[in-house]
Short mmCIF file of C-alpha atoms in Angstrom, two decimals:
data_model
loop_
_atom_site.label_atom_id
_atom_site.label_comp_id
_atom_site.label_asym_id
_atom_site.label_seq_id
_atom_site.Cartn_x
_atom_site.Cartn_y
_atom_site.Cartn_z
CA UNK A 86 94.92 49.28 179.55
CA UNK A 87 92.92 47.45 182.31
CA UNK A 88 93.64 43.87 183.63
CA UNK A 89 94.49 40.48 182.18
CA UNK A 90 93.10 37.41 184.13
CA UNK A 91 95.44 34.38 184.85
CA UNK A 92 94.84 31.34 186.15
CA UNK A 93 97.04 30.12 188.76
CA UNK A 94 96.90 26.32 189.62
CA UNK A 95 98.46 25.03 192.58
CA UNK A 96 100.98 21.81 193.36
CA UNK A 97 97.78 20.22 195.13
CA UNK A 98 95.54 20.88 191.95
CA UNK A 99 93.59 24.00 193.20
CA UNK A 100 93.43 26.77 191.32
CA UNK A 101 92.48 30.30 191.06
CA UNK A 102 91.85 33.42 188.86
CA UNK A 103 94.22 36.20 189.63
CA UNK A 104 93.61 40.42 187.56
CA UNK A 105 97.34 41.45 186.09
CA UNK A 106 96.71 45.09 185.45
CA UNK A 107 98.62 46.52 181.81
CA UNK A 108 99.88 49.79 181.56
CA UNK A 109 101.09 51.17 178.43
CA UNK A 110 103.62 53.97 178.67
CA UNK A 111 103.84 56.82 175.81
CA UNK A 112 107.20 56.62 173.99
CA UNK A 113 108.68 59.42 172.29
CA UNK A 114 108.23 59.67 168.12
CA UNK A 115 110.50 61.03 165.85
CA UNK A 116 109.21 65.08 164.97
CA UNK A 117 108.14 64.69 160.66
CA UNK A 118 110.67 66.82 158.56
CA UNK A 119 107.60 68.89 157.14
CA UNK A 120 107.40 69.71 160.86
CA UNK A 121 111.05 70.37 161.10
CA UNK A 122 110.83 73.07 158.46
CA UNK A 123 110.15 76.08 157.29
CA UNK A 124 110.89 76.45 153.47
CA UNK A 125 111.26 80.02 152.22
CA UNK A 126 110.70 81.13 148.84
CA UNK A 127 112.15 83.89 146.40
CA UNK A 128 110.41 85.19 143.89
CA UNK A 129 110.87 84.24 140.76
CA UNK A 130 111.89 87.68 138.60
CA UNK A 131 112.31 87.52 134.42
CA UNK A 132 112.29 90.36 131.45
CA UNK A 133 109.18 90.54 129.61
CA UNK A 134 109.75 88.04 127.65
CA UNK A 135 111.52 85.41 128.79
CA UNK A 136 109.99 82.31 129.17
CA UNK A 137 109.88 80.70 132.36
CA UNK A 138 111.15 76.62 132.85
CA UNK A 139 109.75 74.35 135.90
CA UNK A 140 113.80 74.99 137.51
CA UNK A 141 113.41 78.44 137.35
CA UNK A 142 110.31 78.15 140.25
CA UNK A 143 111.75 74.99 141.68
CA UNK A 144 115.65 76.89 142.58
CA UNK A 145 113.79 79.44 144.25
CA UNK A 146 112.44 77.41 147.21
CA UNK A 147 115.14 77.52 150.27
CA UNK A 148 115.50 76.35 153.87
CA UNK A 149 115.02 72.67 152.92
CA UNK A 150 116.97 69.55 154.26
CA UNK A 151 119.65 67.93 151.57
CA UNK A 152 117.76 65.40 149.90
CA UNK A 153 114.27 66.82 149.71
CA UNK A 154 112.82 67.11 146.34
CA UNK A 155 111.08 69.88 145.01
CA UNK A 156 108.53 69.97 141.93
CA UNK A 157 105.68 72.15 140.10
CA UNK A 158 102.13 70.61 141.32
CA UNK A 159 100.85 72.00 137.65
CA UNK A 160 103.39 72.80 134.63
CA UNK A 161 100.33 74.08 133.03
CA UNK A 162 100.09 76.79 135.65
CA UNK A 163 103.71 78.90 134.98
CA UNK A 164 102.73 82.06 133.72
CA UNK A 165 103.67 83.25 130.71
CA UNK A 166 105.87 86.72 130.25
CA UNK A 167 104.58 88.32 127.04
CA UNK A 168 103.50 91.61 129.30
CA UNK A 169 105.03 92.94 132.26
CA UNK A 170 103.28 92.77 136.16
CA UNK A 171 103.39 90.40 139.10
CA UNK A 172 102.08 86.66 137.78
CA UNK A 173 101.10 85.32 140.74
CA UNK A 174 102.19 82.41 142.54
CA UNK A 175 103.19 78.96 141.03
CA UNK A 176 102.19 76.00 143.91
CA UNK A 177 105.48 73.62 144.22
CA UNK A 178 105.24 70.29 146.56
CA UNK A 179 108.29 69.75 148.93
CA UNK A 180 108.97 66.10 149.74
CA UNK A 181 111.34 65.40 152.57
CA UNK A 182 113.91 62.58 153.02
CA UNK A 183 111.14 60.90 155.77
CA UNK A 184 108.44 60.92 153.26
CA UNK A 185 106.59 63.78 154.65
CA UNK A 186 105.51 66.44 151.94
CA UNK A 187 104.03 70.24 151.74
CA UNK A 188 103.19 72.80 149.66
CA UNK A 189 104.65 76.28 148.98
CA UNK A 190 104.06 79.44 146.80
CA UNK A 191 106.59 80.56 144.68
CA UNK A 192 105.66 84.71 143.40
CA UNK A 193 106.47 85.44 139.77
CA UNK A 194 107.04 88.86 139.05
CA UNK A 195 107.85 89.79 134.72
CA UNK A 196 109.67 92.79 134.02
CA UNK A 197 108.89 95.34 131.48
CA UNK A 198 111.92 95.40 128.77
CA UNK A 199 112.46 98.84 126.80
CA UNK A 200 112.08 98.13 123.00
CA UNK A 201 113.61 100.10 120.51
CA UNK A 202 112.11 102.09 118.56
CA UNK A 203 110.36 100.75 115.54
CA UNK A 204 111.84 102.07 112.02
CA UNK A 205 108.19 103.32 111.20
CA UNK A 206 108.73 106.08 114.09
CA UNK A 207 112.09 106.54 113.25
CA UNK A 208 111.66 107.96 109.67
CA UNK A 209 108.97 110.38 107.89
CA UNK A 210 109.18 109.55 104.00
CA UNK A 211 108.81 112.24 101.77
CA UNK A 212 107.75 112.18 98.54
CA UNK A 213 107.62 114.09 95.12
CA UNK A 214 105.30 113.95 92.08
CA UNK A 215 105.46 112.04 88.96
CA UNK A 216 105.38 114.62 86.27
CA UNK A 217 104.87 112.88 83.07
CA UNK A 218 104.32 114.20 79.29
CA UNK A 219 100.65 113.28 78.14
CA UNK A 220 100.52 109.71 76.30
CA UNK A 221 103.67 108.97 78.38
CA UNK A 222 102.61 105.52 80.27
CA UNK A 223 103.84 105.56 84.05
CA UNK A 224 105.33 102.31 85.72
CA UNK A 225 105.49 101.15 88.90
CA UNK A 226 109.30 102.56 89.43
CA UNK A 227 108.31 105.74 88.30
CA UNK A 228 106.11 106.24 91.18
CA UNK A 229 108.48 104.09 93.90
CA UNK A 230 111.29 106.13 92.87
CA UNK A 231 109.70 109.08 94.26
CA UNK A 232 109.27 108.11 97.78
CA UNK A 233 112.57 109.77 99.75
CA UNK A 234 113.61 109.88 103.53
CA UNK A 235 113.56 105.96 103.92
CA UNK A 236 116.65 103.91 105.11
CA UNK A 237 118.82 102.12 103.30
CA UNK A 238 117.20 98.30 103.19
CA UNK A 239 113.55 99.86 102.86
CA UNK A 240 111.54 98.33 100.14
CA UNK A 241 109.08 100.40 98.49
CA UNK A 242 105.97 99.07 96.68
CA UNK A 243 102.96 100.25 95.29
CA UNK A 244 99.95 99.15 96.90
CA UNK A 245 97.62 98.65 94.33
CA UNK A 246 99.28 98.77 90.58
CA UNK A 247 95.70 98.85 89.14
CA UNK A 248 95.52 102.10 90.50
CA UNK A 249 98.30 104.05 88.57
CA UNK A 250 96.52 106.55 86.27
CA UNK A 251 96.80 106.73 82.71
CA UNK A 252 98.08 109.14 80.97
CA UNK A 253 95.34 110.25 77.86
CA UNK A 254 94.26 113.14 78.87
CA UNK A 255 96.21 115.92 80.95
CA UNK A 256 95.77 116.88 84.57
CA UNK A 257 96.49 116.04 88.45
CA UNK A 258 95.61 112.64 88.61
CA UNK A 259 95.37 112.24 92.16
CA UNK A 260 98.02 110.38 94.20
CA UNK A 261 99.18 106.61 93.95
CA UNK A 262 99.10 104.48 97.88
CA UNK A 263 102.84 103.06 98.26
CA UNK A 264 103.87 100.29 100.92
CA UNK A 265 107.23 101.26 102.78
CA UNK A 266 108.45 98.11 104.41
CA UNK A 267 111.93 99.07 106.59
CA UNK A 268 114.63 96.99 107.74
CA UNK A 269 112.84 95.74 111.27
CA UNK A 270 109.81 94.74 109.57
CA UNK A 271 107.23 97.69 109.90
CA UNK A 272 105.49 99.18 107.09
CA UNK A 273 103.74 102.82 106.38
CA UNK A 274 101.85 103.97 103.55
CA UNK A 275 102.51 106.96 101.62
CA UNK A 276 100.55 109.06 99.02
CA UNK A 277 102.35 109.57 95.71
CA UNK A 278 100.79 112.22 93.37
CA UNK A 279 100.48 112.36 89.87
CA UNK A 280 100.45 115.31 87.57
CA UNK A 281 100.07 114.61 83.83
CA UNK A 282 101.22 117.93 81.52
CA UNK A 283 99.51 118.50 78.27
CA UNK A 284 101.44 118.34 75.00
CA UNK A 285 100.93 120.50 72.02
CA UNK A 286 99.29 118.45 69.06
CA UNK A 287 99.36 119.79 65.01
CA UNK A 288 96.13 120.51 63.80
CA UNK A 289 94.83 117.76 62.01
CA UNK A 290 91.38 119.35 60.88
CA UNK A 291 90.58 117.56 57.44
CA UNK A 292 89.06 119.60 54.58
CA UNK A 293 85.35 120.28 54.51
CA UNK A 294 84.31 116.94 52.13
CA UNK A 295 82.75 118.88 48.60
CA UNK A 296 83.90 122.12 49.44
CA UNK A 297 86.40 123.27 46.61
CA UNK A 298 89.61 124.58 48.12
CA UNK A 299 90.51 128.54 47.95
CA UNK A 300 92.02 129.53 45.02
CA UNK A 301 95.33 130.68 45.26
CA UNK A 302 96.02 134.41 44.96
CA UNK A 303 96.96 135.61 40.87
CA UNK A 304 100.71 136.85 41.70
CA UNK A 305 100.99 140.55 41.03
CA UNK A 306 102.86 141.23 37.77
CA UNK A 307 106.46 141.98 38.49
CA UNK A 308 107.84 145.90 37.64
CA UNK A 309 109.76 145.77 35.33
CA UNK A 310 113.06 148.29 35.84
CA UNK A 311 114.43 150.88 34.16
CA UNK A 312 112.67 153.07 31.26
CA UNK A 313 110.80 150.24 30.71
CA UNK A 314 108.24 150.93 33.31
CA UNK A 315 107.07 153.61 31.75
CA UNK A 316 107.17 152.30 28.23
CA UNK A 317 102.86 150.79 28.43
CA UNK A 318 101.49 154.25 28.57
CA UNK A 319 102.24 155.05 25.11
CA UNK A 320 101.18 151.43 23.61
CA UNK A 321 97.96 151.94 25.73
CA UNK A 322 97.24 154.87 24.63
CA UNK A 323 97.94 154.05 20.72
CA UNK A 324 95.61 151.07 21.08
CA UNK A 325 93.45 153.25 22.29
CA UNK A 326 93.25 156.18 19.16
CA UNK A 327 93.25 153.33 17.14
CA UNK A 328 90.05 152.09 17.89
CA UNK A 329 87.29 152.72 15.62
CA UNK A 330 85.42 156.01 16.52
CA UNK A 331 81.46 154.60 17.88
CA UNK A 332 79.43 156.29 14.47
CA UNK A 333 77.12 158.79 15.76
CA UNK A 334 73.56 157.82 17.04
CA UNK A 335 74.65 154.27 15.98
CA UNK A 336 72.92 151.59 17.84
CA UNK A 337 75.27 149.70 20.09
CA UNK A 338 74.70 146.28 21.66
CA UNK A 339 75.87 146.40 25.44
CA UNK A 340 76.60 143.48 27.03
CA UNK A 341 76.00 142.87 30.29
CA UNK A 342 78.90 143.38 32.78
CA UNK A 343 80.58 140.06 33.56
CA UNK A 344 84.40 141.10 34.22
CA UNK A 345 84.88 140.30 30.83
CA UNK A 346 85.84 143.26 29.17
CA UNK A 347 88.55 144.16 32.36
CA UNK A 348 90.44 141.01 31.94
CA UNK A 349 90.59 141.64 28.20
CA UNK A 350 92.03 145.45 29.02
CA UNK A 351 94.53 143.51 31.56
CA UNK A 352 95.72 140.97 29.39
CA UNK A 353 96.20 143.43 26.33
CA UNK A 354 98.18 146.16 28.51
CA UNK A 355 100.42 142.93 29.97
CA UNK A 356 101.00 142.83 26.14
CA UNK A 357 102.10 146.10 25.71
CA UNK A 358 104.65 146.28 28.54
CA UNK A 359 106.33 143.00 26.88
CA UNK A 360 106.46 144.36 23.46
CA UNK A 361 107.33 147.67 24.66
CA UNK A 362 110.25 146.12 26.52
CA UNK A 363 111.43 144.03 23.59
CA UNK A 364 111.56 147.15 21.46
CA UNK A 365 113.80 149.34 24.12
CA UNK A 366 116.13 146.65 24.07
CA UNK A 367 116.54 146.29 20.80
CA UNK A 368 116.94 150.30 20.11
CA UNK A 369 119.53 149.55 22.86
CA UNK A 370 121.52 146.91 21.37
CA UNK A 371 121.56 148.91 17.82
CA UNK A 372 122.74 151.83 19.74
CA UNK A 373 125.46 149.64 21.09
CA UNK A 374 126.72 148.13 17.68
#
């Protein structure tokens, strides 16, 4: 380091300047812990998943003296575990008992987790078709109750109940969109059809308005059994000598042909077979007595 000067005075009173030369020798310092050593890491290794705490990066640094303290430089930075892969590295700090500090890596590595399989793979709902009469309205359970293959739990609903069909006229109405919602919380939609089958209706057709209705048939007259039936020949043919003889070259009026003269015959001949019948019967019951 060079020389210091003194001053030496003597016993008489003289003096003089003397160089003292300073030499500073190196002394041996204490190695840092940080330099002492080596921290080793694991890697940090969780199901997909799983989320991951600061202790979970902070266990897996090793080879460190008892009393160092270990911590995450950034929470923020842990990874999160929602898919499977290698995360990267989380950067801890290492401080040792002497106060020295350094930085390490610690790898994070998510592992992929077999899931089951949803319900909505498990299952393939079937389904029928409503058949409903014509003018028969159709509910909601009438088309959920036709959705089969589904677990027990499953709730069935129809998507849109606007959409159900009525039921006025017949025909395939199309299908109806169900929601199956199973036990683990997936749905599916499924296609319901409808089929609507006509019903026979009475004929209501009203009259023609001013048209007079048909006339029903004259019943034909009934035979009457026995001898009687052929008892009208001979009144018939009495009636019929008895009737004045036209005069010869008289002048007769004819009228003109109006169905007149026929209904008269048929009325007087139903006359005949009466009387004729009365007659017989009474021969009959003299006869008897």
């Amino acid at each position: 380091k060079g020389t210091v000067t003194v001053i030496v005075e003597y016993p008489d009173g003289t003096t003089e300047e003397v160089e003292v030369p300073v030499i500073v020798t190196p002394v041996a310092k204490p190695t840092p812990d940080k330099d002492k050593y080596t921290p080793t890491t694991e890697e940090v290794i969780v199901p997909e998943g799983t989320p991951i705490t600061e202790k979970d990066i902070t266990d897996k640094v090793k080879g460190i003296p008892e009393g160092a303290k270990v911590t995450v430089k950034d929470p923020s930075s842990i990874p999160g575990t929602d898919t499977p892969g290698h995360k990267g590295t989380v950067t801890v700090i290492v401080e040792y008992p002497d106060g020295s500090t350094e930085e390490v890596e610690v790898p994070v590595i998510v592992t992929p987790v077999a899931k089951p399989t949803p319900d909505k793979d498990k299952y393939t709902p079937t389904t029928e078709e409503v058949i409903v009469p014509e003018g028969t309205p159709i509910t909601e359970k009438d088309i959920t109750d036709k959705v089969k293959g589904i677990p027990e739990g499953a709730k069935v609903t129809v998507k849109d109940p606007s959409s159900i069909p009525g039921t006025d006229t017949p025909g395939n109405k199309g299908t109806v969109t169900v929601i199956v919602e199973y036990p683990d919380g997936t749905t599916e939609e499924v296609e319901v059809p409808v089929i609507v089958t006509p019903v026979a209706k009475p004929d209501t057709k009203p009259a023609t308005p001013g048209k007079p209705a048909d006339k029903p048939a004259t019943p034909a007259a009934k035979p009457v059994a026995g001898p009687a039936a052929k008892a009208p020949a001979a009144p018939a043919a009495k009636a019929a000598s008895q009737a004045p003889a036209a005069q010869s070259g008289a002048k007769m009026d004819v009228l003109p042909s109006t169905g007149t003269e026929s209904n008269a015959a048929a009325t007087a001949a139903g006359v005949g077979m009466i009387l004729a019948s009365l007659g017989l019967a009474g021969k009959r019951r003299r006869k008897e007595d």
